[in-house]
Short mmCIF file of C-alpha atoms and ligand atoms in Angstrom, two decimals:
data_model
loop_
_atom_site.label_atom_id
_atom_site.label_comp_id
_atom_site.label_asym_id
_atom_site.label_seq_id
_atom_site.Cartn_x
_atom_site.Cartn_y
_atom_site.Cartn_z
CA UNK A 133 154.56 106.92 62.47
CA UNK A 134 155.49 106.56 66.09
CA UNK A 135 152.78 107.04 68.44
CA UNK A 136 152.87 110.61 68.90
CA UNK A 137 150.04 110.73 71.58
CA UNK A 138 152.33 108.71 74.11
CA UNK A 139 155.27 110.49 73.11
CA UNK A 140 155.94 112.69 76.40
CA UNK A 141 156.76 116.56 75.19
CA UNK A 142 160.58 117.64 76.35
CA UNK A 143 159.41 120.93 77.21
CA UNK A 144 158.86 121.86 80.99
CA UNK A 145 156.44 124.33 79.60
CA UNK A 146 154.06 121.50 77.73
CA UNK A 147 152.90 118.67 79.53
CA UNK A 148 151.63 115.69 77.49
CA UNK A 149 148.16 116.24 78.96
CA UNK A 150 147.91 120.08 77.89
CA UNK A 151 144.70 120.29 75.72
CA UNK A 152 145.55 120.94 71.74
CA UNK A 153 145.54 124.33 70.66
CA UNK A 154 145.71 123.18 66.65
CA UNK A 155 144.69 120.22 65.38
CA UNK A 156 144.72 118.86 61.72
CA UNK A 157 142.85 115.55 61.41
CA UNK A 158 143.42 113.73 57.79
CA UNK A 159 143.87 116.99 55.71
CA UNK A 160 143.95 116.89 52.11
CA UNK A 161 144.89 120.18 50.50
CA UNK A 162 145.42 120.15 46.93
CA UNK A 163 146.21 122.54 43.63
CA UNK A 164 144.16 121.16 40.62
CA UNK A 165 145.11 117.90 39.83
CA UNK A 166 148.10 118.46 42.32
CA UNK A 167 147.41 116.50 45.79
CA UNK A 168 150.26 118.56 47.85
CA UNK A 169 148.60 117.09 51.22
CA UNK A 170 147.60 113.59 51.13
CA UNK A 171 145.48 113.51 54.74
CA UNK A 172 147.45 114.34 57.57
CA UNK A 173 147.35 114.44 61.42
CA UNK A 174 149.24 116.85 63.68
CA UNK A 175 148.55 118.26 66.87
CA UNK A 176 149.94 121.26 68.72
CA UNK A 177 149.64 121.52 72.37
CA UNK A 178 149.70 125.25 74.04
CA UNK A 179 152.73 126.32 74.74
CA UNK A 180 154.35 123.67 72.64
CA UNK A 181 156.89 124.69 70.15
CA UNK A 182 156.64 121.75 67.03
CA UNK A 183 158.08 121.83 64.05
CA UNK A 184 157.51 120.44 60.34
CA UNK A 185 160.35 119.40 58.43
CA UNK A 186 160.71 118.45 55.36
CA UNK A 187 161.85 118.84 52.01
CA UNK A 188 161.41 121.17 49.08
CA UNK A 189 157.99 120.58 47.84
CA UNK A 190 157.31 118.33 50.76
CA UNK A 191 153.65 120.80 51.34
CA UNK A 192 154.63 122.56 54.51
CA UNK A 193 153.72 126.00 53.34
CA UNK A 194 150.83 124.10 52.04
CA UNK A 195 150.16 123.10 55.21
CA UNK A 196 150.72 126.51 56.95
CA UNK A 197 148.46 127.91 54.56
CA UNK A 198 145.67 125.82 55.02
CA UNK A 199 146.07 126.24 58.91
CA UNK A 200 145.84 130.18 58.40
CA UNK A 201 142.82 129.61 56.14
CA UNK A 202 144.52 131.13 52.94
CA UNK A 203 143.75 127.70 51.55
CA UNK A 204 140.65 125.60 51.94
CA UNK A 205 140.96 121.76 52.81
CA UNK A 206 139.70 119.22 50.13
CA UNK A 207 139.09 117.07 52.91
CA UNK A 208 139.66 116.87 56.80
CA UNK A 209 139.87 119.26 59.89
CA UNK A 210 141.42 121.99 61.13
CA UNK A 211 140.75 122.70 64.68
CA UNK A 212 141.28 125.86 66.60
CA UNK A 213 140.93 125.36 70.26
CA UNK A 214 138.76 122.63 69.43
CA UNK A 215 136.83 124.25 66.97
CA UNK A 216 136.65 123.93 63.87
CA UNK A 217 138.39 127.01 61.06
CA UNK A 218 138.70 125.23 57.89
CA UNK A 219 136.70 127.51 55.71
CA UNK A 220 136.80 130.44 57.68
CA UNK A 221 138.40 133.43 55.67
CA UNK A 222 142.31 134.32 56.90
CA UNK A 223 140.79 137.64 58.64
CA UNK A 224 139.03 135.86 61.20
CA UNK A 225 141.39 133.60 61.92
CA UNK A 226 143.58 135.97 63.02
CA UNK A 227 141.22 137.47 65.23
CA UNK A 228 140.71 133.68 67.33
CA UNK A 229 144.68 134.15 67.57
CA UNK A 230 146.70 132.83 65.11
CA UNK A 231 149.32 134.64 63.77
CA UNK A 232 151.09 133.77 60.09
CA UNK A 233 154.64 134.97 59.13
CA UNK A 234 154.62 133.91 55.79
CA UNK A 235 157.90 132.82 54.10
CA UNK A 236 159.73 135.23 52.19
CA UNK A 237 158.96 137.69 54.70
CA UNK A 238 156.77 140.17 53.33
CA UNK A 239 157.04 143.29 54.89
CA UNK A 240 155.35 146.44 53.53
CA UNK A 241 158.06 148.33 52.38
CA UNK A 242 157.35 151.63 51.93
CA UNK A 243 156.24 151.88 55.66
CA UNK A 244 158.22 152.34 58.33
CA UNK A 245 159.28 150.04 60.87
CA UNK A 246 156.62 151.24 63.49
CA UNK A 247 153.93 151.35 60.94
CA UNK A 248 154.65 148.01 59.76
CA UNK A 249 154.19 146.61 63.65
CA UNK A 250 151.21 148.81 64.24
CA UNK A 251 149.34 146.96 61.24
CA UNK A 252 149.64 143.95 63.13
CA UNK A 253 147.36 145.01 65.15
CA UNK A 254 144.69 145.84 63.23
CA UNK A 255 142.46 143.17 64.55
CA UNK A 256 142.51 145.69 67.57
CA UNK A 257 140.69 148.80 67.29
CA UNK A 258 143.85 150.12 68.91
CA UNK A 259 147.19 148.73 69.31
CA UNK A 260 147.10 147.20 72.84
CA UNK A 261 149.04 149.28 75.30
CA UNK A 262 152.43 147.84 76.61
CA UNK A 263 151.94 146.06 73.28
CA UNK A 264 154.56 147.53 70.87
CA UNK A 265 156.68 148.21 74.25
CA UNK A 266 156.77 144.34 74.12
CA UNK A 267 157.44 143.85 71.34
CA UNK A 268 160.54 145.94 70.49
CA UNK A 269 161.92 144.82 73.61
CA UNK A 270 162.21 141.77 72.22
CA UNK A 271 163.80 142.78 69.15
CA UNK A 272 166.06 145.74 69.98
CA UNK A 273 167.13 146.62 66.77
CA UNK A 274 163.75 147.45 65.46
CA UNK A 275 163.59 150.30 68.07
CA UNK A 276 166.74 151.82 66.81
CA UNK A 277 165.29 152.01 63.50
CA UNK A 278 161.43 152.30 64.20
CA UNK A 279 161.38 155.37 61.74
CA UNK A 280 163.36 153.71 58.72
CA UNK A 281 161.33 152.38 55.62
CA UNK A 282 161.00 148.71 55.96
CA UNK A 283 161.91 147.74 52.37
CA UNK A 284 165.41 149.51 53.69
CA UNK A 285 166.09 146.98 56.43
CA UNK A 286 168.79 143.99 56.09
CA UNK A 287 167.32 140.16 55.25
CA UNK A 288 167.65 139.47 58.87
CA UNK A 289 165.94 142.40 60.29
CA UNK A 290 163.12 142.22 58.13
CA UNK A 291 162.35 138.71 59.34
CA UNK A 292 162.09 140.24 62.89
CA UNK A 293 160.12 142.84 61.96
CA UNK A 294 157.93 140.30 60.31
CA UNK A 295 157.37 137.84 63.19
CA UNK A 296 157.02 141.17 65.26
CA UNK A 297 154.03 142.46 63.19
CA UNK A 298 152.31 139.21 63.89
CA UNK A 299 153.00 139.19 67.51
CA UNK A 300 151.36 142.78 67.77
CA UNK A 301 148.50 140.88 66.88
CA UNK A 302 148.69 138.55 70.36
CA UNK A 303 148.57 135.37 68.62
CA UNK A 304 147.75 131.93 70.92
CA UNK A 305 149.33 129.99 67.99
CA UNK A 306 152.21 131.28 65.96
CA UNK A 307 153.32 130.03 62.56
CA UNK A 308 156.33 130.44 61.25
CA UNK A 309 157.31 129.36 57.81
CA UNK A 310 161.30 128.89 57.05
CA UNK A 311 162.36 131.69 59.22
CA UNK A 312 165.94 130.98 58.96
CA UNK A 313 165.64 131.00 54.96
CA UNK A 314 168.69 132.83 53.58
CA UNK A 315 169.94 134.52 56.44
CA UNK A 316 173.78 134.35 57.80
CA UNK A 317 174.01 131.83 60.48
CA UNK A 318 174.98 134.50 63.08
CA UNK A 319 171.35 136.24 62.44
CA UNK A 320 169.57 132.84 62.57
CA UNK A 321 170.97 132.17 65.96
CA UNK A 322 169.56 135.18 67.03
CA UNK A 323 166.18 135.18 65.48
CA UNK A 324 165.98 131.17 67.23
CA UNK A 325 166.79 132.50 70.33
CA UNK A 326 163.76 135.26 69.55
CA UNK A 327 161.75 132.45 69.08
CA UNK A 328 162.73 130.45 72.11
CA UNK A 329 161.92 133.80 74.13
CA UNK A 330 158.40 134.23 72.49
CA UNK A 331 157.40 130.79 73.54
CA UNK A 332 158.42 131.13 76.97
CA UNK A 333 156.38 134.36 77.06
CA UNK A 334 153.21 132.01 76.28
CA UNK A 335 152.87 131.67 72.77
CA UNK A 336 152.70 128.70 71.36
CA UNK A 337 154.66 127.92 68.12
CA UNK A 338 154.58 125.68 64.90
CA UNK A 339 157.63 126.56 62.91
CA UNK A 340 158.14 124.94 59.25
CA UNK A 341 161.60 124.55 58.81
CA UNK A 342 164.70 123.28 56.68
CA UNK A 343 166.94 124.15 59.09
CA UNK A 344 166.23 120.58 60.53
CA UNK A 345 169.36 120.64 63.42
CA UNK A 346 168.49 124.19 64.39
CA UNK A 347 164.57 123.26 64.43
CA UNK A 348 164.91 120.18 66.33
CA UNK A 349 167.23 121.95 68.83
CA UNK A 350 164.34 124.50 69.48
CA UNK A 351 161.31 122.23 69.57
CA UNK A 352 159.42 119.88 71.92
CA UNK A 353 158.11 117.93 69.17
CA UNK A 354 158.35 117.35 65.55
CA UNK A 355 156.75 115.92 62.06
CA UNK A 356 158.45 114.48 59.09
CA UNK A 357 156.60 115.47 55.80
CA UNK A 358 157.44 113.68 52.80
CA UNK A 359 155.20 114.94 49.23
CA UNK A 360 152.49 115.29 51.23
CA UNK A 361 152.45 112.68 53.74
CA UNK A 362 153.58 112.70 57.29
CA UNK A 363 156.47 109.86 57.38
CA UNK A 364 157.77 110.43 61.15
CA UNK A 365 156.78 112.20 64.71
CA UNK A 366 158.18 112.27 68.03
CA UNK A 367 159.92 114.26 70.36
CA UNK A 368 162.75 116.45 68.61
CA UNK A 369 165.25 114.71 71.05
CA UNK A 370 164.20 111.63 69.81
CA UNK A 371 164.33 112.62 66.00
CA UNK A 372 167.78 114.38 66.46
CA UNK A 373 169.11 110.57 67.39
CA UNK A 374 167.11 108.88 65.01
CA UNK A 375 169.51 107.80 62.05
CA UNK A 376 166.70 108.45 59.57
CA UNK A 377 166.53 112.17 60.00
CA UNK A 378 170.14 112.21 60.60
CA UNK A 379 170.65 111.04 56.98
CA UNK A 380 168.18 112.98 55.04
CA UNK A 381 167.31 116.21 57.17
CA UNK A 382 170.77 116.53 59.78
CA UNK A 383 173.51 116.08 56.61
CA UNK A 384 174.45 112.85 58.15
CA UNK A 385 175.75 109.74 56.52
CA UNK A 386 172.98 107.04 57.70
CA UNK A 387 176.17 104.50 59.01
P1 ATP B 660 159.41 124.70 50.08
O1 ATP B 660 160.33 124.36 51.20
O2 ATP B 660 160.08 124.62 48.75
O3 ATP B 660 158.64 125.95 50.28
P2 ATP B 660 157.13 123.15 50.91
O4 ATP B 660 157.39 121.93 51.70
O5 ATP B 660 156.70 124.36 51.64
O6 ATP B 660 158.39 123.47 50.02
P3 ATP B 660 154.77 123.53 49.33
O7 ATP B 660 155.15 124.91 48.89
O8 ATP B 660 153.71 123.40 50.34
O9 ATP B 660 156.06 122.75 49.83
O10 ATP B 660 154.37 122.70 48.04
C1 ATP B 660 153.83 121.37 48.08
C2 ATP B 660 153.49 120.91 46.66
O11 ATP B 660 152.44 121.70 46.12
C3 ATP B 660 154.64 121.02 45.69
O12 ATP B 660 154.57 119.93 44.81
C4 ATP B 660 154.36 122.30 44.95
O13 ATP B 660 154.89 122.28 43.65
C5 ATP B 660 152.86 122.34 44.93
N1 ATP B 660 152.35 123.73 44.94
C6 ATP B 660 152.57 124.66 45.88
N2 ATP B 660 151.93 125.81 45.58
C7 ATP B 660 151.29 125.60 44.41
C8 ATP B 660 150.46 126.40 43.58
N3 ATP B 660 150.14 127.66 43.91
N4 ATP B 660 149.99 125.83 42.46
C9 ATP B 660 150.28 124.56 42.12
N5 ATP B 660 151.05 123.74 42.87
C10 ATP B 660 151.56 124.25 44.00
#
């Protein structure tokens, strides 16, 4: 592992010094006798965008998951802001401001567009005003069809309307789990770009990926996972020229 600490963030918007917003210190998450994370360290500075690469099966949903509190740590940290939410249910970490778009999507589909963004805000007692204003002006196409039923949407537009539902709910930290996963390349450009624009809004981002060349050309920072471990971490510029990642995440022969 490369010394992550003095590796000096890319991002105008992140200075090495910036306090972390999410911290994992030597998690082990597991499923029965399974051991999918095997005690690993990541931090996340505000208004950092990292990602997590990694293989199938590597544990980077795993590792979302346990973030988000759907899963509880056999061992190790999660901190919050510097405190401590391993063990506290999913609910209430979305209230402290972390927002989950889960991969796959997951939209209810029998509601309509705006209902689907309005119950991202149910940590609110009312949606925040200027809130869903925000929010479909980032993604356009949702206001065009803020009536239509959700399950009726394409692939690409469901994914917005997903990171859009958690955004209602004014996450600090937003994770995003293989965004890019089966969508024409066209449609991932655009929901990157999304991204991009989110984080210069202020919100900082951890985004799992495969899309390693795509990831890397969004984030400050990344981590290499491998079954459970965390093999690699430095800048993305750094890890786009490293001949490692070029061979096994970037398609490129190692020569
Ligand atoms: P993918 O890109 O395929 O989603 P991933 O990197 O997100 O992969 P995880 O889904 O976190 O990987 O899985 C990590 C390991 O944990 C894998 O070996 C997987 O088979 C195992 N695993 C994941 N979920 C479960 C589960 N519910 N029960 C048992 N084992 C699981």
């Amino acid at each position: 592992m490369t010394g992550e600490t003095a590796s000096p963030s890319a991002s105008p918007s992140a200075s090495p010094s910036a306090s972390p917003l999410l911290e994992l210190r030597a998690l082990h998450v597991g499923y029965g006798a399974i051991e999918a994370l095997k005690g690993i360290d990541l931090v996340v500075r505000e208004g950092e965008v990292v990602t997590l690469l990694g293989a199938n099966g590597a544990g980077k949903t795993t590792t979302l998951r346990a973030i988000s509190g759907l899963l509880t740590p056999r061992q190790g940290e999660v901190l919050f802001d510097g405190r401590r939410i391993d063990g506290v249910p999913p609910h209430e970490v979305v209230g402290l401001g972390l927002g989950h778009v889960p991969e796959g999507r997951r939209v209810f589909p029998d509601m309509t567009v705006l209902e689907n963004l309005e119950m991202g805000a149910y940590r609110f007692r009312r949606v925040p005003k200027g809130e869903l204003e925000r929010v479909l002006n980032l993604f356009p196409v949702l206001a065009q069809r803020r009536s239509q039923q959700a399950g009726t949407l394409s692939g690409g537009e469901q994914q917005m309307l997903a990171i859009g539902r958690a955004l209602m709910g004014r996450p600090r930290l937003l994770l995003l789990d293989e965004p890019s996963m089966g969508l024409a390349p066209l449609i991932v450009a655009q929901i990157f770009a999304i991204v991009r624009e989110i984080n210069q809004q202020g919100t900082t981002v951890l985004l799992v990926e495969q899309n390693a060349a795509q990831a890397l050309r969004l984030a400050d920072r990344g981590y290499v996972l491998e079954t459970g471990v965390i093999v690699m971490t430095d800048t993305a510029a750094a890890l786009i020229d490293d001949p490692r990642v070029r061979a096994a995440y970037l398609g490129e022969g190692a020569g």
